[in-house]
Short mmCIF file of C-alpha atoms in Angstrom, two decimals:
data_model
loop_
_atom_site.label_atom_id
_atom_site.label_comp_id
_atom_site.label_asym_id
_atom_site.label_seq_id
_atom_site.Cartn_x
_atom_site.Cartn_y
_atom_site.Cartn_z
CA UNK A 25 -90.46 38.12 -2.13
CA UNK A 26 -90.25 38.28 -5.71
CA UNK A 27 -92.34 41.33 -7.08
CA UNK A 28 -92.28 42.41 -10.16
CA UNK A 29 -92.90 46.37 -9.91
CA UNK A 30 -93.87 48.61 -12.70
CA UNK A 31 -90.59 49.99 -15.25
CA UNK A 32 -91.60 53.76 -13.71
CA UNK A 33 -90.96 52.31 -10.12
CA UNK A 34 -87.73 50.46 -10.78
CA UNK A 35 -86.04 54.10 -13.16
CA UNK A 36 -87.67 55.38 -9.29
CA UNK A 37 -85.33 53.33 -7.41
CA UNK A 38 -82.55 53.60 -9.41
CA UNK A 39 -82.18 57.33 -8.77
CA UNK A 40 -81.07 56.96 -4.84
CA UNK A 41 -77.88 55.53 -6.26
CA UNK A 42 -76.81 58.51 -5.74
CA UNK A 43 -77.86 61.75 -3.15
CA UNK A 44 -79.61 64.61 -5.06
CA UNK A 45 -79.16 68.38 -4.36
CA UNK A 46 -82.47 69.22 -5.47
CA UNK A 47 -84.84 70.11 -3.54
CA UNK A 48 -89.00 69.13 -4.77
CA UNK A 49 -91.54 71.12 -2.78
CA UNK A 50 -94.52 68.85 -2.16
CA UNK A 51 -98.23 70.67 -1.81
CA UNK A 52 -101.09 68.47 -1.67
CA UNK A 53 -104.63 68.60 -1.41
CA UNK A 54 -107.20 65.87 -0.60
CA UNK A 55 -110.44 64.97 0.33
CA UNK A 56 -109.88 63.52 4.48
CA UNK A 57 -107.22 62.72 6.17
CA UNK A 58 -107.83 58.57 6.08
CA UNK A 59 -105.76 56.68 4.42
CA UNK A 60 -107.52 54.37 3.08
CA UNK A 61 -110.80 56.14 2.46
CA UNK A 62 -109.61 59.67 1.25
CA UNK A 63 -107.56 59.82 -2.08
CA UNK A 64 -105.57 63.13 -3.25
CA UNK A 65 -107.67 66.00 -5.24
CA UNK A 66 -104.43 67.74 -6.42
CA UNK A 67 -100.29 68.01 -6.77
CA UNK A 68 -98.11 71.18 -7.09
CA UNK A 69 -94.25 70.71 -6.85
CA UNK A 70 -91.79 72.98 -7.53
CA UNK A 71 -88.20 72.60 -6.87
CA UNK A 72 -85.22 74.45 -5.38
CA UNK A 73 -81.60 74.15 -6.47
CA UNK A 74 -79.17 75.76 -5.20
CA UNK A 75 -80.98 78.86 -3.32
CA UNK A 76 -83.33 79.08 -6.75
CA UNK A 77 -87.39 78.06 -7.55
CA UNK A 78 -87.20 76.17 -10.91
CA UNK A 79 -90.74 77.70 -12.11
CA UNK A 80 -89.85 75.94 -15.12
CA UNK A 81 -89.41 72.54 -13.18
CA UNK A 82 -92.32 71.96 -11.87
CA UNK A 83 -95.91 69.48 -11.42
CA UNK A 84 -98.82 70.67 -10.84
CA UNK A 85 -102.69 67.82 -12.44
CA UNK A 86 -105.79 67.72 -10.87
CA UNK A 87 -106.12 63.62 -10.08
CA UNK A 88 -109.70 62.62 -11.53
CA UNK A 89 -111.29 61.07 -8.70
CA UNK A 90 -114.69 60.37 -10.44
CA UNK A 91 -114.85 57.09 -8.72
CA UNK A 92 -114.63 58.75 -5.65
CA UNK A 93 -116.91 61.47 -6.41
CA UNK A 94 -119.50 59.40 -7.26
CA UNK A 95 -119.36 57.11 -4.67
CA UNK A 96 -119.34 59.59 -1.91
CA UNK A 97 -122.65 61.50 -4.09
CA UNK A 98 -120.54 64.46 -4.32
CA UNK A 99 -120.03 66.82 -6.86
CA UNK A 100 -116.85 67.47 -8.60
CA UNK A 101 -117.36 70.64 -10.25
CA UNK A 102 -113.83 71.65 -9.20
CA UNK A 103 -112.55 69.38 -11.63
CA UNK A 104 -114.00 70.41 -15.07
CA UNK A 105 -113.63 74.38 -13.69
CA UNK A 106 -109.58 73.47 -12.39
CA UNK A 107 -107.03 75.01 -15.83
CA UNK A 108 -104.36 72.86 -14.44
CA UNK A 109 -103.90 68.68 -16.15
CA UNK A 110 -106.42 66.98 -15.14
CA UNK A 111 -104.95 62.96 -14.96
CA UNK A 112 -106.23 59.52 -13.74
CA UNK A 113 -104.48 58.83 -10.63
CA UNK A 114 -102.31 55.99 -11.65
CA UNK A 115 -101.02 58.41 -14.60
CA UNK A 116 -100.86 61.59 -11.96
CA UNK A 117 -98.90 59.14 -9.80
CA UNK A 118 -96.42 58.17 -12.33
CA UNK A 119 -96.14 61.27 -13.99
CA UNK A 120 -94.79 62.58 -9.82
CA UNK A 121 -92.47 59.70 -9.50
CA UNK A 122 -90.84 60.66 -12.56
CA UNK A 123 -90.85 64.21 -11.82
CA UNK A 124 -89.67 63.31 -8.42
CA UNK A 125 -86.68 60.77 -8.87
CA UNK A 126 -83.92 61.45 -6.05
CA UNK A 127 -85.03 64.85 -4.48
CA UNK A 128 -85.61 65.65 -1.35
CA UNK A 129 -89.46 66.61 -0.54
CA UNK A 130 -89.95 69.53 1.87
CA UNK A 131 -93.27 70.96 2.40
CA UNK A 132 -95.73 71.28 5.72
CA UNK A 133 -97.60 68.23 7.60
CA UNK A 134 -95.01 67.11 5.22
CA UNK A 135 -95.75 63.13 6.11
CA UNK A 136 -99.55 63.16 4.94
CA UNK A 137 -98.61 64.22 1.41
CA UNK A 138 -96.28 61.56 1.75
CA UNK A 139 -98.39 58.55 3.57
CA UNK A 140 -101.44 59.92 0.56
CA UNK A 141 -98.54 59.30 -2.15
CA UNK A 142 -97.80 56.07 -0.16
CA UNK A 143 -102.15 54.93 -0.44
CA UNK A 144 -101.84 55.63 -3.72
CA UNK A 145 -98.45 54.01 -4.38
CA UNK A 146 -99.87 50.64 -2.45
CA UNK A 147 -102.99 50.72 -4.76
CA UNK A 148 -100.56 50.10 -8.15
CA UNK A 149 -98.60 47.55 -5.98
CA UNK A 150 -95.31 49.36 -5.98
CA UNK A 151 -93.50 50.35 -2.65
CA UNK A 152 -93.32 53.56 -0.11
CA UNK A 153 -91.56 56.37 -0.91
CA UNK A 154 -87.86 56.50 -0.58
CA UNK A 155 -87.10 59.96 -0.08
CA UNK A 156 -85.95 61.84 2.59
CA UNK A 157 -87.84 64.53 3.66
CA UNK A 158 -87.92 68.14 5.44
CA UNK A 159 -91.06 69.60 7.27
CA UNK A 160 -91.41 73.66 7.49
CA UNK A 161 -93.22 73.13 10.02
CA UNK A 162 -90.03 71.49 12.35
CA UNK A 163 -87.81 73.52 10.45
CA UNK A 164 -89.03 76.58 12.44
CA UNK A 165 -89.83 75.17 15.55
CA UNK A 166 -85.77 73.88 15.72
CA UNK A 167 -85.14 77.71 14.61
CA UNK A 168 -87.00 79.58 17.48
CA UNK A 169 -86.51 76.47 19.87
CA UNK A 170 -89.70 75.24 20.58
CA UNK A 171 -90.95 71.73 19.69
CA UNK A 172 -95.01 71.77 22.06
CA UNK A 173 -96.61 74.15 19.13
CA UNK A 174 -97.33 73.37 15.12
CA UNK A 175 -97.73 76.77 13.03
CA UNK A 176 -100.46 76.35 9.62
CA UNK A 177 -98.21 77.02 6.92
CA UNK A 178 -100.43 80.40 7.08
CA UNK A 179 -98.94 81.76 10.34
CA UNK A 180 -95.60 80.44 8.66
CA UNK A 181 -96.27 82.53 6.09
CA UNK A 182 -96.95 85.73 8.14
CA UNK A 183 -93.98 85.03 10.19
CA UNK A 184 -91.99 85.17 7.44
CA UNK A 185 -93.46 87.87 5.37
CA UNK A 186 -94.02 85.66 2.48
CA UNK A 187 -97.26 87.47 0.68
CA UNK A 188 -100.34 85.42 1.03
CA UNK A 189 -103.10 87.47 -0.27
CA UNK A 190 -106.15 84.17 -0.67
CA UNK A 191 -105.17 80.66 -0.45
CA UNK A 192 -105.05 79.71 -3.79
CA UNK A 193 -104.08 75.70 -5.33
CA UNK A 194 -101.68 73.48 -4.60
CA UNK A 195 -99.39 74.61 -7.16
CA UNK A 196 -99.75 78.48 -5.32
CA UNK A 197 -98.92 76.84 -2.05
CA UNK A 198 -96.00 74.39 -2.97
CA UNK A 199 -94.72 77.98 -4.72
CA UNK A 200 -95.48 80.07 -0.91
CA UNK A 201 -94.13 77.20 0.35
CA UNK A 202 -90.37 76.80 -1.57
CA UNK A 203 -90.53 81.06 -0.12
CA UNK A 204 -90.48 79.88 2.68
CA UNK A 205 -88.46 76.54 2.76
CA UNK A 206 -85.02 79.14 1.24
CA UNK A 207 -85.87 81.65 4.35
CA UNK A 208 -85.69 79.63 6.77
CA UNK A 209 -83.52 77.23 5.11
CA UNK A 210 -80.35 80.31 5.23
CA UNK A 211 -81.52 80.29 8.62
CA UNK A 212 -80.91 77.24 9.66
CA UNK A 213 -77.53 76.65 7.39
CA UNK A 214 -78.51 74.65 5.49
CA UNK A 215 -76.78 73.66 2.34
#
């Protein structure tokens, strides 16, 4: 009941005293879909404020999940080869929480990313994310008034004519999702 949380978590919770006008467009890559046995490999995020993507207000990192790779006898070459900043999971999650604050989260299938971050937060003995979340897939469904069909990010990028030559990193996916979000936000009249 009277759990003692780390200082960064207390600071994060304190940001919810007022509503944010900042959106954080999030993309994560993970080793799989199991919240208990899989881990986050990369996090990429950009902020959107007043209908503009703020490139300087971004977050990108590779999480050095050596234990996961060692325990599962998998190679971890991409970690070594990646040009993104590298951090251990505790430092990466703490830095992301500091970056996120009370922003509204946006992503493609955002609930999965939120669940993976929440699983990492549980390992750090913190609570769950408190941020409001918007999913570009659901926004598109609402716009075309179809609720029984899911669209991949690649399909949505094609529908909205956003260049997508090749699959890139989490920051690349976050940037493309930010462009998609701006188009959907405008068409849905979201302020």
